[in-house]
C-alpha positions as a printed Julia matrix, in Angstrom:
271×3 Matrix{Float64}:
  80.56  -43.46  -95.21
  81.51  -39.82  -94.55
  80.3   -40.06  -90.95
  82.32  -43.23  -90.27
  85.39  -41.71  -91.94
  85.17  -38.6   -89.73
  84.71  -40.73  -86.59
  87.72  -42.86  -87.51
  89.87  -39.78  -88.09
  88.85  -38.34  -84.71
  89.64  -41.61  -82.9
  93.01  -41.95  -84.66
  93.98  -38.36  -83.76
  92.97  -38.88  -80.13
  94.94  -42.13  -79.96
  98.05  -40.41  -81.39
  97.75  -37.62  -78.84
  97.45  -40.24  -76.07
 100.58  -42.09  -77.26
 102.54  -38.85  -77.59
 101.66  -37.74  -74.07
 102.34  -41.2   -72.66
 105.87  -41.1   -74.15
 106.43  -37.63  -72.69
 105.3   -38.75  -69.23
 107.58  -41.8   -69.28
 110.55  -39.72  -70.42
 109.8   -36.99  -67.86
 109.26  -39.48  -65.04
 112.65  -41.1   -65.77
 114.42  -37.74  -65.62
 112.67  -36.73  -62.41
 113.39  -40.07  -60.78
 117.11  -39.79  -61.52
 117.22  -36.18  -60.32
 115.44  -37.04  -57.08
 117.74  -40.01  -56.49
 120.82  -37.83  -56.86
 119.62  -34.93  -54.73
 117.57  -36.72  -52.07
 119.52  -39.91  -51.51
 119.8   -39.23  -47.77
 116.06  -38.64  -47.26
 113.77  -41.27  -45.79
 111.79  -43.36  -48.26
 108.95  -43.75  -45.78
 107.32  -40.34  -46.32
 103.6   -40.47  -45.53
 100.91  -38.89  -47.69
  98.99  -36.16  -45.9
  95.22  -36.49  -45.72
  93.7   -34.02  -48.15
  90.33  -33.13  -49.62
  89.01  -34.56  -52.86
  90.06  -32.49  -55.87
  87.18  -31.82  -58.28
  87.39  -30.14  -61.69
  84.1   -28.32  -62.44
  82.66  -27.67  -65.92
  80.03  -24.98  -66.48
  77.04  -25.02  -68.8
  76.52  -23.41  -72.2
  76.61  -19.59  -72.12
  78.24  -19.6   -68.68
  81.88  -19.38  -67.61
  83.86  -20.65  -64.65
  83.25  -17.59  -62.48
  79.5   -17.45  -63.21
  79.13  -21.17  -62.51
  81.04  -20.9   -59.25
  78.78  -18.09  -58.08
  75.6   -19.94  -59.06
  76.38  -23.06  -57.04
  77.32  -21.49  -53.72
  75.0   -23.84  -51.82
  76.58  -26.88  -53.45
  80.09  -25.63  -52.67
  79.15  -25.09  -49.02
  77.6   -28.55  -48.69
  80.61  -30.42  -50.11
  83.34  -28.18  -48.66
  84.0   -30.67  -45.85
  85.11  -33.25  -48.4
  86.08  -31.47  -51.61
  88.07  -28.65  -53.15
  86.64  -27.43  -56.47
  88.55  -25.93  -59.38
  86.48  -23.99  -61.95
  87.6   -23.4   -65.52
  86.06  -21.58  -68.49
  85.46  -23.09  -71.93
  87.7   -21.83  -74.74
  84.97  -20.64  -77.13
  83.19  -17.33  -76.76
  79.47  -17.29  -77.59
  78.28  -14.36  -79.69
  74.79  -12.97  -80.18
  73.14  -12.55  -83.56
  74.48   -8.98  -83.7
  78.02  -10.23  -83.14
  78.28   -9.17  -79.5
  78.97  -11.36  -76.5
  77.03  -11.48  -73.24
  79.11  -11.32  -70.05
  81.84  -13.56  -71.42
  79.47  -16.39  -72.35
  81.36  -19.57  -73.23
  80.84  -22.92  -74.92
  82.82  -26.18  -74.85
  81.92  -26.81  -78.49
  79.24  -25.91  -81.05
  76.93  -28.39  -82.74
  75.56  -26.08  -85.44
  77.34  -24.37  -88.33
  76.35  -20.93  -87.01
  78.48  -21.55  -83.9
  75.62  -22.21  -81.5
  74.78  -25.18  -79.3
  71.62  -27.02  -78.33
  71.5   -30.15  -76.21
  68.54  -31.38  -78.25
  70.39  -31.13  -81.57
  71.0   -34.54  -83.17
  73.41  -35.28  -85.99
  75.36  -32.03  -85.9
  79.11  -31.35  -85.82
  81.33  -30.8   -82.78
  83.09  -27.56  -83.73
  85.93  -26.72  -81.35
  85.7   -29.91  -79.29
  89.4   -30.69  -79.68
  90.27  -27.2   -78.37
  88.43  -28.08  -75.15
  90.27  -31.38  -74.89
  93.62  -29.58  -75.15
  92.54  -27.0   -72.54
  91.47  -29.71  -70.08
  94.7   -31.62  -70.59
  96.7   -28.47  -69.8
  94.61  -27.72  -66.69
  95.0   -31.29  -65.41
  98.73  -31.12  -66.06
  99.08  -27.82  -64.18
  96.56  -28.22  -61.34
  95.84  -31.95  -61.21
  95.57  -34.79  -60.9
  91.89  -34.57  -60.03
  89.92  -37.22  -58.19
  86.66  -36.41  -59.96
  84.97  -34.28  -62.61
  81.69  -32.43  -62.09
  79.58  -30.77  -64.77
  76.3   -28.97  -65.36
  74.29  -29.18  -68.61
  76.76  -28.91  -71.53
  79.54  -29.29  -68.97
  77.9   -32.52  -67.75
  77.64  -33.72  -71.34
  81.38  -33.04  -71.66
  82.14  -34.97  -68.46
  80.14  -37.89  -69.87
  82.23  -37.81  -73.04
  85.45  -37.67  -71.02
  84.31  -40.66  -68.95
  83.54  -42.58  -72.14
  86.9   -41.62  -73.65
  88.7   -42.67  -70.47
  86.91  -46.04  -70.65
  88.37  -46.5   -74.14
  91.86  -45.39  -73.09
  91.85  -42.19  -75.14
  92.82  -39.77  -72.34
  96.37  -39.0   -71.11
  95.04  -38.58  -67.55
  92.52  -40.34  -65.31
  89.75  -39.48  -62.85
  87.94  -41.8   -60.47
  84.35  -40.52  -60.38
  81.93  -38.12  -62.05
  79.04  -35.91  -60.93
  76.35  -34.85  -63.4
  73.73  -32.13  -63.02
  71.28  -32.1   -65.95
  73.57  -34.37  -67.93
  72.85  -35.85  -71.37
  74.48  -37.6   -74.31
  76.0   -35.5   -77.08
  74.11  -35.72  -80.35
  77.15  -34.77  -82.45
  77.96  -37.36  -85.09
  81.66  -37.59  -84.17
  80.73  -38.46  -80.56
  78.34  -41.29  -81.37
  81.0   -44.03  -81.27
  82.12  -43.01  -77.76
  78.85  -44.35  -76.33
  79.15  -47.93  -77.55
  80.3   -49.52  -74.28
  79.53  -49.37  -70.57
  81.35  -46.91  -68.3
  82.56  -48.29  -64.98
  83.58  -45.3   -62.87
  81.46  -44.21  -59.9
  78.89  -41.59  -60.85
  76.2   -39.38  -59.31
  73.42  -38.09  -61.57
  71.1   -35.27  -60.51
  68.33  -33.96  -62.74
  65.0   -32.11  -62.58
  61.67  -33.72  -63.31
  60.37  -30.48  -64.87
  63.56  -29.55  -66.75
  62.43  -28.34  -70.18
  65.93  -27.59  -71.52
  67.31  -31.07  -70.82
  64.26  -33.31  -70.25
  64.78  -36.12  -67.78
  64.64  -38.72  -70.57
  67.86  -37.25  -71.94
  69.52  -37.5   -68.53
  68.28  -41.07  -68.13
  69.82  -41.99  -71.48
  73.23  -40.9   -70.18
  72.69  -42.7   -66.85
  72.09  -45.98  -68.7
  75.73  -45.99  -69.84
  77.07  -46.24  -66.29
  77.32  -49.51  -64.4
  77.36  -48.0   -60.89
  75.18  -44.87  -61.05
  73.67  -43.1   -58.06
  70.56  -41.23  -59.21
  68.82  -38.29  -57.5
  65.77  -36.68  -59.08
  64.25  -33.39  -57.89
  60.98  -31.71  -58.83
  62.6   -28.55  -60.23
  64.01  -27.48  -63.57
  67.36  -26.69  -65.17
  69.73  -25.84  -62.32
  72.08  -27.44  -59.79
  69.68  -28.38  -56.99
  71.05  -28.63  -53.47
  68.39  -29.09  -50.81
  66.49  -31.84  -49.03
  67.13  -35.3   -50.42
  69.46  -33.93  -53.12
  71.72  -32.46  -50.45
  71.76  -35.84  -48.7
  72.66  -37.55  -51.99
  75.66  -35.23  -52.42
  76.81  -35.8   -48.84
  76.5   -39.57  -49.07
  78.31  -39.74  -52.41
  81.15  -37.44  -51.34
  81.5   -39.22  -48.01
  81.94  -42.54  -49.83
  84.44  -41.1   -52.3
  86.36  -39.47  -49.43
  86.53  -42.82  -47.67
  87.88  -44.35  -50.88
  90.57  -41.66  -50.91
  91.6   -42.26  -47.28
  91.69  -46.02  -47.7
  93.84  -45.66  -50.8
  96.28  -43.43  -48.92
  96.42  -45.89  -46.03
  97.23  -48.77  -48.36
 100.04  -46.79  -49.98
 101.44  -45.69  -46.6
 101.35  -49.18  -45.05
């Protein structure tokens, strides 16, 4: 009973936030439209969209931060640079050691244990600080978005999976068209359980390591099973963002297809 009550409260709060932001966007859009009509009435209405790169919001893993993650995936950034522009952000929660100190600005998107730690293998725990991350992401999307896709590694990939599930249910005040997962998995937090009760229809690429001991491939496969159009690439390594051989080809193929989707969408709007 307590678990269901907490899940219901979370869903109600998220729905209220969605409605509040939707009202703000409608009100803001009306004001902007009137202002633009008054000041730009002599401008052509046939302005064409410029071809641009895909905009990707990147989410780091547990005990990393945006800068560390960016530096660790230099090969990935180089491979996809033809098609995509990546934006890296840091989680809001600092991770402390047992002695109370922090290591190189280690961060977490939420904690699933009462001692403010996180483990992907933890089942049935809380999701301490999760709403703080939702607010941070909403602000980043509002300031730097919209984004075409989200990409995450480990805990960051788990977060992207949750965001995709929440978008499927209409809980988010923004949208994204595709997702990329490296060592992804389902959250075991009790308040997240109800997010995984329906299929997710956005395009997705899932990369994981056969010998990953931190997030075993069975955990990644459990997340993959939620998606109706997954592209899956397995490598022989462990817990890292692989980017060589067939994995590199998988990235290139996926980004090429998403870039074509972007261009075709622009062409339809410009026609």
